[in-house]
């Protein structure tokens, strides 16, 4: 049986996608997330979210956001479930920064982030003279682990998970199945075969892995 390694503990439904396709899975959490205390104004005009973790973090605070700008469908869904209005949703942070600079260049923004967030979005907005305040609301900690067996591929859902995995393991020649372009960019430093999900969801990442493994 072909077997994948998932660098995140999957839900039962997600695992069944693989098992129903005759693919085994071994899983562990390559990173851990911890929410941290923060202070912001009670009313925020424009807020940026590039991860679901940032949305979960602000749920604990009494914050009213007039417009949210986010990366990913699930991040958008979480915001809307929390009563937030989403003005723009894109597949990656670079595209979000580009759209903000074109359509909202006279606005100011608050970026809810983690300690390992990528540089693309804040740098792009700074270069385009768009005021941006950043508030860290969660911390990502790597949990490296030596893996003693080989797999037909590895599932990655964040750049930090890639960094955690390669700290003690070689990825090449196994293919990396990545949730998005920023994760894939990190994976490409460590293997020649990188497959990116069509949509930035865990489910679609799994589906791409299934399709790929059927061809080999």
Coordinates of N, CA and C in Angstrom, one line a residue:
X1 N 0.8 -1.2 0.0 CA 0.0 0.0 0.0 C 0.9 1.3 0.0
X2 N 0.5 2.2 -0.9 CA 1.2 3.5 -0.8 C 0.8 4.2 0.4
X3 N 1.8 4.9 1.0 CA 1.5 5.6 2.3 C 2.1 7.0 2.2
X4 N 1.3 8.0 2.8 CA 1.7 9.4 2.9 C 2.0 9.7 4.3
X5 N 2.9 10.7 4.5 CA 3.1 11.3 5.8 C 2.4 12.6 5.9
X6 N 1.6 12.9 6.9 CA 0.9 14.2 7.0 C 1.6 14.9 8.2
X7 N 2.0 16.1 8.0 CA 2.7 16.9 9.0 C 1.6 17.7 9.9
X8 N 0.4 17.2 9.8 CA -0.7 17.7 10.6 C -1.6 16.6 10.9
X9 N -2.1 16.5 12.2 CA -3.1 15.5 12.5 C -4.4 15.8 11.7
X10 N -4.9 14.9 10.9 CA -6.1 15.1 10.1 C -7.3 14.7 10.8
X11 N -8.4 15.3 10.3 CA -9.7 14.9 10.8 C -10.1 13.5 10.2
X12 N -11.1 12.8 10.8 CA -11.5 11.5 10.4 C -11.9 11.6 8.9
X13 N -12.7 12.6 8.5 CA -13.2 12.7 7.1 C -12.0 12.9 6.2
X14 N -11.0 13.7 6.6 CA -9.8 13.9 5.8 C -9.0 12.6 5.6
X15 N -8.9 11.8 6.6 CA -8.2 10.5 6.5 C -8.9 9.5 5.7
X16 N -10.3 9.6 5.7 CA -11.1 8.7 4.9 C -10.9 9.0 3.4
X17 N -10.6 10.2 3.0 CA -10.4 10.5 1.6 C -9.2 9.6 1.1
X18 N -8.2 9.5 2.0 CA -7.0 8.7 1.6 C -7.3 7.2 1.7
X19 N -7.9 6.8 2.8 CA -8.1 5.4 3.0 C -9.1 4.8 2.0
X20 N -10.1 5.6 1.6 CA -11.0 5.1 0.6 C -10.4 5.0 -0.7
X21 N -9.3 5.6 -0.9 CA -8.5 5.6 -2.2 C -7.4 4.5 -2.1
X22 N -7.4 3.8 -1.0 CA -6.3 2.7 -0.9 C -5.0 3.3 -0.6
X23 N -4.9 4.4 0.1 CA -3.6 5.0 0.4 C -3.6 5.1 2.0
X24 N -2.5 4.6 2.5 CA -2.3 4.7 4.0 C -1.8 6.1 4.4
X25 N -1.9 6.4 5.7 CA -1.4 7.7 6.1 C -0.8 7.6 7.5
X26 N 0.3 8.2 7.8 CA 0.9 8.3 9.1 C 0.9 9.8 9.4
X27 N 0.6 10.2 10.6 CA 0.4 11.7 10.8 C 1.0 12.1 12.2
X28 N 1.4 13.3 12.2 CA 1.9 14.0 13.5 C 1.8 15.5 13.3
X29 N 1.9 16.2 14.3 CA 1.9 17.7 14.2 C 3.3 18.2 14.2
X30 N 3.7 18.7 13.1 CA 5.1 19.2 12.9 C 5.3 20.6 13.6
X31 N 4.2 21.3 13.9 CA 4.2 22.5 14.5 C 3.2 22.6 15.6
X32 N 3.3 23.5 16.6 CA 2.3 23.8 17.5 C 1.9 25.3 17.5
X33 N 0.7 25.6 17.8 CA 0.2 27.0 17.8 C -0.3 27.3 19.2
X34 N 0.2 28.5 19.7 CA -0.2 29.0 21.0 C -0.7 30.5 20.8
X35 N -1.9 30.7 21.3 CA -2.5 32.1 21.2 C -1.8 32.9 22.3
X36 N -1.6 34.2 22.0 CA -1.0 35.1 23.0 C -1.8 36.3 23.2
X37 N -1.6 37.0 24.3 CA -2.4 38.2 24.7 C -2.0 39.3 23.8
X38 N -3.0 40.2 23.5 CA -2.7 41.4 22.7 C -3.6 42.5 23.0
X39 N -3.3 43.7 22.7 CA -4.1 44.9 22.9 C -4.3 45.7 21.6
X40 N -5.6 45.9 21.2 CA -5.9 46.7 20.1 C -7.1 47.5 20.4
X41 N -7.4 48.5 19.5 CA -8.6 49.3 19.7 C -9.9 48.4 19.5
X42 N -11.0 48.8 20.1 CA -12.2 47.9 20.1 C -12.8 48.0 18.7
X43 N -12.6 49.0 17.9 CA -13.1 49.1 16.6 C -12.0 49.3 15.6
X44 N -11.9 48.4 14.6 CA -10.8 48.4 13.6 C -11.4 48.6 12.2
X45 N -10.9 49.6 11.5 CA -11.5 49.8 10.2 C -11.2 48.7 9.2
X46 N -9.9 48.4 9.1 CA -9.5 47.4 8.1 C -8.5 46.4 8.7
X47 N -8.8 45.1 8.7 CA -7.9 44.1 9.3 C -7.5 43.1 8.3
X48 N -6.3 42.6 8.3 CA -5.7 41.6 7.4 C -5.5 40.3 8.2
X49 N -5.9 39.2 7.5 CA -5.6 37.9 8.1 C -5.1 37.0 7.0
X50 N -3.9 36.4 7.3 CA -3.3 35.5 6.3 C -3.4 34.0 6.8
X51 N -4.0 33.8 7.9 CA -4.1 32.5 8.5 C -5.4 32.3 9.3
X52 N -5.9 31.1 9.3 CA -7.0 30.7 10.2 C -6.7 30.9 11.7
X53 N -5.4 30.7 12.0 CA -5.0 30.8 13.4 C -5.2 32.2 13.9
X54 N -5.0 33.2 13.1 CA -5.1 34.6 13.5 C -6.6 34.9 13.8
X55 N -7.5 34.3 12.9 CA -8.9 34.5 13.2 C -9.3 33.9 14.5
X56 N -8.9 32.7 14.7 CA -9.2 32.0 16.0 C -8.7 32.8 17.2
X57 N -7.5 33.4 17.0 CA -7.0 34.2 18.1 C -7.8 35.4 18.5
X58 N -8.4 36.1 17.5 CA -9.1 37.3 17.8 C -10.5 37.0 18.3
X59 N -11.0 35.8 18.1 CA -12.3 35.4 18.6 C -12.4 35.6 20.1
X60 N -11.2 35.5 20.8 CA -11.2 35.6 22.2 C -11.3 37.1 22.7
X61 N -11.2 38.0 21.7 CA -11.2 39.4 22.1 C -12.5 40.1 21.7
X62 N -12.8 41.2 22.3 CA -14.0 42.0 22.0 C -13.6 43.0 21.0
X63 N -13.5 42.6 19.7 CA -13.0 43.5 18.6 C -14.1 43.5 17.5
X64 N -14.4 44.8 17.1 CA -15.3 45.0 16.0 C -14.5 45.4 14.8
X65 N -14.6 44.6 13.7 CA -13.8 44.9 12.5 C -14.8 45.3 11.4
X66 N -14.6 46.4 10.8 CA -15.5 46.9 9.8 C -15.3 46.2 8.4
X67 N -14.0 46.0 8.1 CA -13.7 45.3 6.8 C -12.5 44.3 7.1
X68 N -12.7 43.1 6.6 CA -11.6 42.1 6.7 C -11.1 41.8 5.3
X69 N -9.8 41.5 5.3 CA -9.1 41.2 4.0 C -8.3 39.9 4.4
X70 N -8.4 38.8 3.6 CA -7.9 37.6 4.0 C -7.4 36.7 2.9
X71 N -6.6 35.7 3.3 CA -6.1 34.6 2.4 C -6.8 33.3 2.7
X72 N -7.4 32.7 1.7 CA -7.9 31.4 1.8 C -9.4 31.4 2.1
X73 N -10.1 30.4 1.5 CA -11.5 30.2 1.7 C -11.9 29.9 3.1
X74 N -11.1 29.1 3.8 CA -11.5 28.7 5.1 C -11.3 29.8 6.1
X75 N -10.3 30.7 5.9 CA -10.1 31.9 6.7 C -11.3 32.8 6.5
X76 N -11.7 32.9 5.3 CA -12.9 33.8 5.0 C -14.2 33.2 5.7
X77 N -14.3 31.9 5.6 CA -15.5 31.3 6.3 C -15.5 31.5 7.8
X78 N -14.3 31.4 8.4 CA -14.2 31.6 9.8 C -14.5 33.0 10.2
X79 N -14.0 34.0 9.4 CA -14.3 35.4 9.7 C -15.8 35.6 9.6
X80 N -16.5 35.1 8.6 CA -17.9 35.3 8.4 C -18.7 34.6 9.5
X81 N -18.2 33.5 9.9 CA -18.9 32.8 11.1 C -18.8 33.6 12.3
X82 N -17.7 34.5 12.4 CA -17.5 35.3 13.5 C -18.2 36.7 13.4
X83 N -19.0 36.8 12.3 CA -19.7 38.0 12.1 C -19.0 39.1 11.4
X84 N -17.8 38.8 10.7 CA -17.0 39.8 10.1 C -17.3 39.9 8.6
X85 N -17.3 41.1 8.1 CA -17.5 41.3 6.6 C -16.2 41.2 5.9
X86 N -16.1 40.3 4.9 CA -14.8 40.1 4.2 C -14.9 40.9 2.9
X87 N -14.0 41.9 2.7 CA -14.0 42.7 1.5 C -13.2 42.0 0.4
X88 N -12.1 41.4 0.7 CA -11.3 40.7 -0.4 C -10.8 39.4 0.2
X89 N -10.9 38.3 -0.6 CA -10.2 37.1 -0.3 C -9.4 36.6 -1.5
X90 N -8.2 36.3 -1.2 CA -7.3 35.8 -2.3 C -6.7 34.4 -1.9
X91 N -6.0 33.8 -2.9 CA -5.3 32.5 -2.6 C -4.0 32.7 -1.9
X92 N -3.4 33.8 -2.0 CA -2.1 34.0 -1.3 C -1.9 35.4 -0.9
X93 N -0.9 35.6 0.0 CA -0.6 36.9 0.6 C -0.2 38.0 -0.5
X94 N 0.7 37.5 -1.4 CA 1.2 38.5 -2.4 C 0.0 39.0 -3.2
X95 N -0.9 38.2 -3.6 CA -2.1 38.7 -4.4 C -2.9 39.6 -3.6
X96 N -3.1 39.3 -2.3 CA -3.9 40.1 -1.4 C -3.2 41.5 -1.3
X97 N -1.9 41.6 -1.1 CA -1.2 42.9 -1.0 C -1.4 43.7 -2.3
X98 N -1.3 43.0 -3.4 CA -1.5 43.7 -4.7 C -2.8 44.3 -4.9
X99 N -3.9 43.5 -4.5 CA -5.3 44.0 -4.6 C -5.5 45.2 -3.7
X100 N -5.0 45.1 -2.5 CA -5.2 46.2 -1.5 C -4.5 47.4 -2.0
X101 N -3.3 47.3 -2.6 CA -2.6 48.5 -3.1 C -3.3 49.2 -4.2
X102 N -4.1 48.4 -5.0 CA -4.8 48.9 -6.1 C -6.2 49.5 -5.7
X103 N -6.9 48.8 -4.9 CA -8.3 49.2 -4.6 C -8.5 50.0 -3.3
X104 N -7.5 49.9 -2.4 CA -7.7 50.5 -1.0 C -6.4 51.3 -0.6
X105 N -5.8 51.9 -1.6 CA -4.5 52.5 -1.3 C -4.5 53.7 -0.4
X106 N -5.7 54.3 -0.1 CA -5.9 55.4 0.8 C -6.3 55.0 2.2
X107 N -6.4 53.7 2.4 CA -6.8 53.2 3.7 C -5.6 52.8 4.6
X108 N -5.8 52.6 5.9 CA -4.8 52.1 6.8 C -5.3 50.7 7.3
X109 N -4.3 49.9 7.6 CA -4.6 48.5 7.9 C -3.9 48.0 9.2
X110 N -4.6 47.0 9.8 CA -4.0 46.3 11.0 C -3.9 44.9 10.5
X111 N -2.7 44.3 10.7 CA -2.3 43.0 10.3 C -2.2 42.1 11.5
X112 N -3.2 41.2 11.7 CA -3.1 40.2 12.7 C -2.3 39.0 12.3
X113 N -1.1 38.8 13.0 CA -0.2 37.8 12.4 C 0.4 36.9 13.5
X114 N 1.2 35.9 13.0 CA 1.9 35.0 13.9 C 3.4 35.4 13.9
X115 N 4.2 34.8 14.7 CA 5.6 35.1 14.8 C 6.4 34.6 13.6
X116 N 5.8 33.7 12.8 CA 6.6 33.2 11.7 C 5.9 33.6 10.4
X117 N 5.2 34.7 10.4 CA 4.5 35.1 9.1 C 5.5 35.5 8.1
X118 N 5.1 35.4 6.8 CA 5.9 35.7 5.7 C 6.1 37.2 5.5
X119 N 7.1 37.6 4.7 CA 7.5 39.0 4.6 C 6.7 39.7 3.4
X120 N 6.2 38.8 2.5 CA 5.7 39.4 1.2 C 4.7 40.5 1.4
X121 N 3.7 40.3 2.2 CA 2.6 41.2 2.3 C 3.0 42.5 3.0
X122 N 3.6 42.5 4.2 CA 4.0 43.8 4.8 C 5.0 44.6 3.9
X123 N 6.0 43.9 3.3 CA 7.0 44.6 2.5 C 6.3 45.2 1.3
X124 N 5.4 44.5 0.6 CA 4.7 45.1 -0.6 C 3.9 46.3 -0.2
X125 N 3.2 46.3 0.9 CA 2.4 47.4 1.4 C 3.3 48.6 1.8
X126 N 4.4 48.3 2.4 CA 5.3 49.4 2.8 C 5.9 50.0 1.6
X127 N 6.3 49.2 0.6 CA 6.8 49.8 -0.7 C 5.8 50.6 -1.4
X128 N 4.5 50.4 -1.2 CA 3.5 51.2 -1.8 C 2.9 52.2 -0.9
X129 N 3.6 52.5 0.2 CA 3.2 53.6 1.1 C 1.8 53.4 1.7
X130 N 1.4 52.2 2.0 CA 0.1 51.9 2.6 C 0.4 51.7 4.1
X131 N -0.2 52.5 5.0 CA 0.1 52.4 6.4 C -0.4 51.0 6.9
X132 N 0.5 50.4 7.7 CA 0.2 49.0 8.2 C 0.7 48.9 9.6
X133 N -0.1 48.6 10.5 CA 0.3 48.2 11.9 C 0.1 46.7 12.1
X134 N 1.1 46.1 12.7 CA 1.1 44.7 12.9 C 1.0 44.3 14.3
X135 N 0.1 43.3 14.6 CA -0.1 42.8 16.0 C 0.0 41.3 16.0
X136 N 1.0 40.8 16.7 CA 1.1 39.3 16.8 C 0.1 38.8 17.8
X137 N -0.7 37.8 17.3 CA -1.7 37.2 18.2 C -1.5 35.7 18.4
X138 N -0.5 35.1 17.8 CA -0.2 33.7 18.1 C 1.2 33.4 17.8
X139 N 1.7 32.3 18.4 CA 3.1 31.9 18.1 C 3.1 30.5 17.6
X140 N 3.9 30.3 16.5 CA 4.2 29.0 16.0 C 5.5 28.4 16.5
X141 N 5.5 27.2 17.0 CA 6.7 26.6 17.5 C 6.9 25.3 16.7
X142 N 8.1 25.1 16.1 CA 8.5 23.9 15.4 C 8.6 22.7 16.4
X143 N 8.1 21.6 15.9 CA 8.2 20.3 16.7 C 8.9 19.3 15.9
X144 N 10.2 19.4 15.6 CA 11.0 18.5 14.8 C 11.0 17.1 15.3
X145 N 10.9 16.1 14.4 CA 10.9 14.7 14.8 C 11.6 13.9 13.7
X146 N 12.5 13.0 14.1 CA 13.2 12.2 13.2 C 12.2 11.1 12.7
X147 N 12.0 11.0 11.4 CA 11.1 10.0 10.8 C 12.0 8.8 10.3
X148 N 11.7 7.6 10.8 CA 12.7 6.5 10.5 C 12.2 5.6 9.3
X149 N 11.2 6.0 8.6 CA 10.7 5.2 7.5 C 10.5 6.1 6.3
X150 N 10.4 5.5 5.1 CA 10.2 6.3 3.9 C 8.7 6.3 3.5
X151 N 8.3 7.3 2.8 CA 6.9 7.5 2.4 C 6.8 7.8 0.9
X152 N 5.6 7.6 0.3 CA 5.4 8.0 -1.1 C 5.2 9.4 -1.3
X153 N 5.2 10.2 -0.2 CA 5.0 11.6 -0.3 C 4.7 12.2 1.1
X154 N 4.8 13.5 1.2 CA 4.6 14.2 2.4 C 3.6 15.4 2.2
X155 N 2.6 15.5 3.1 CA 1.6 16.5 3.1 C 2.1 17.7 3.9
X156 N 2.1 18.9 3.4 CA 2.5 20.1 4.1 C 1.5 21.1 4.0
X157 N 1.2 21.8 5.2 CA 0.1 22.8 5.2 C 0.6 24.2 5.7
X158 N 1.9 24.3 5.8 CA 2.5 25.6 6.1 C 4.0 25.6 5.8
X159 N 4.6 26.7 5.5 CA 6.1 26.7 5.4 C 6.8 26.3 6.7
X160 N 6.2 26.6 7.8 CA 6.8 26.2 9.1 C 6.9 24.7 9.2
X161 N 5.8 24.0 8.7 CA 5.8 22.6 8.8 C 6.9 22.0 7.9
X162 N 7.2 22.6 6.8 CA 8.3 22.1 6.0 C 9.6 22.3 6.7
X163 N 9.8 23.5 7.3 CA 11.1 23.7 8.1 C 11.2 22.7 9.2
X164 N 10.1 22.4 9.9 CA 10.2 21.5 11.0 C 10.6 20.1 10.5
X165 N 10.0 19.7 9.4 CA 10.3 18.3 8.9 C 11.7 18.2 8.4
X166 N 12.2 19.1 7.7 CA 13.6 19.0 7.1 C 14.6 19.3 8.2
X167 N 14.3 19.7 9.4 CA 15.3 19.9 10.4 C 16.0 18.5 10.8
X168 N 15.2 17.4 10.7 CA 15.8 16.1 11.0 C 15.6 15.1 9.9
X169 N 15.1 15.5 8.8 CA 14.8 14.5 7.7 C 15.1 15.1 6.3
X170 N 15.4 14.2 5.4 CA 15.6 14.6 4.0 C 14.2 14.4 3.3
X171 N 13.8 15.4 2.5 CA 12.6 15.2 1.8 C 12.8 14.6 0.4
X172 N 13.8 15.0 -0.3 CA 14.1 14.4 -1.6 C 14.4 12.9 -1.4
X173 N 13.9 12.0 -2.3 CA 13.2 12.3 -3.6 C 11.7 12.3 -3.4
X174 N 11.2 12.2 -2.2 CA 9.7 12.1 -2.1 C 9.1 13.4 -2.5
X175 N 7.9 13.3 -3.2 CA 7.2 14.5 -3.6 C 6.6 15.2 -2.3
X176 N 6.5 16.5 -2.4 CA 5.8 17.3 -1.4 C 4.5 17.8 -1.9
X177 N 3.4 17.5 -1.2 CA 2.1 18.0 -1.5 C 1.8 19.2 -0.6
X178 N 1.6 20.4 -1.3 CA 1.5 21.6 -0.5 C 0.2 22.3 -0.6
X179 N -0.2 23.0 0.5 CA -1.6 23.6 0.5 C -1.6 24.9 -0.3
X180 N -0.4 25.5 -0.5 CA -0.4 26.8 -1.2 C 1.0 27.1 -1.8
X181 N 1.1 28.3 -2.4 CA 2.3 28.6 -3.1 C 3.5 29.0 -2.1
X182 N 3.2 29.6 -1.0 CA 4.2 30.0 -0.1 C 4.8 28.7 0.6
X183 N 4.0 27.7 0.9 CA 4.4 26.5 1.4 C 5.3 25.7 0.4
X184 N 4.8 25.8 -0.9 CA 5.5 25.1 -2.0 C 6.9 25.8 -2.2
X185 N 7.0 27.1 -2.0 CA 8.3 27.8 -2.2 C 9.3 27.2 -1.3
X186 N 8.9 27.0 0.0 CA 9.8 26.4 1.0 C 10.2 25.0 0.6
X187 N 9.2 24.2 0.2 CA 9.4 22.8 -0.1 C 10.3 22.6 -1.3
X188 N 10.3 23.6 -2.3 CA 11.1 23.4 -3.5 C 12.6 23.6 -3.2
X189 N 12.9 24.1 -2.0 CA 14.3 24.1 -1.6 C 14.8 22.7 -1.2
X190 N 13.9 21.8 -1.0 CA 14.3 20.5 -0.4 C 13.9 19.3 -1.3
X191 N 13.1 19.5 -2.3 CA 12.8 18.4 -3.2 C 12.5 18.9 -4.6
X192 N 12.7 18.1 -5.6 CA 12.4 18.5 -7.0 C 10.9 18.4 -7.4
X193 N 10.2 17.6 -6.7 CA 8.8 17.3 -7.0 C 7.9 17.9 -6.0
X194 N 7.2 19.0 -6.4 CA 6.2 19.7 -5.5 C 4.9 19.9 -6.2
X195 N 3.9 19.4 -5.6 CA 2.5 19.5 -6.2 C 1.7 20.5 -5.3
X196 N 1.1 21.5 -5.9 CA 0.3 22.5 -5.1 C -1.2 22.3 -5.3
X197 N -1.9 22.4 -4.2 CA -3.3 22.3 -4.2 C -4.0 23.3 -5.2
X198 N -5.1 23.0 -5.8 CA -5.8 23.9 -6.7 C -6.5 25.0 -5.8
X199 N -6.9 24.6 -4.6 CA -7.5 25.5 -3.6 C -6.7 25.3 -2.3
X200 N -6.5 26.4 -1.6 CA -5.7 26.3 -0.3 C -6.5 25.6 0.8
X201 N -6.9 24.4 0.7 CA -7.6 23.6 1.7 C -6.8 22.3 1.9
X202 N -7.0 21.7 3.1 CA -6.4 20.4 3.4 C -7.0 19.4 2.5
X203 N -8.3 19.4 2.3 CA -9.0 18.4 1.5 C -8.4 18.4 0.0
X204 N -8.3 19.6 -0.5 CA -7.8 19.7 -1.9 C -6.3 19.2 -2.0
X205 N -5.5 19.5 -1.0 CA -4.2 19.0 -0.9 C -4.1 17.5 -1.0
X206 N -5.0 16.9 -0.2 CA -5.1 15.4 -0.2 C -5.6 14.9 -1.5
X207 N -6.5 15.6 -2.1 CA -7.0 15.1 -3.5 C -5.9 15.2 -4.5
X208 N -5.1 16.2 -4.5 CA -4.0 16.3 -5.4 C -3.0 15.2 -5.2
X209 N -2.8 14.8 -3.9 CA -1.9 13.7 -3.6 C -2.4 12.4 -4.1
X210 N -3.7 12.2 -4.0 CA -4.4 11.0 -4.5 C -4.2 10.9 -6.0
X211 N -4.5 12.0 -6.7 CA -4.3 12.0 -8.1 C -2.9 11.7 -8.6
X212 N -2.0 12.2 -7.9 CA -0.6 12.1 -8.3 C -0.1 10.6 -8.0
X213 N -0.5 10.0 -6.9 CA -0.1 8.7 -6.6 C -0.7 7.6 -7.5
X214 N -1.9 8.0 -8.0 CA -2.5 7.0 -9.0 C -1.7 7.0 -10.3
X215 N -0.8 7.9 -10.5 CA -0.1 8.0 -11.8 C 1.3 7.3 -11.7
X216 N 1.7 6.9 -10.5 CA 3.0 6.3 -10.3 C 2.9 4.9 -9.9

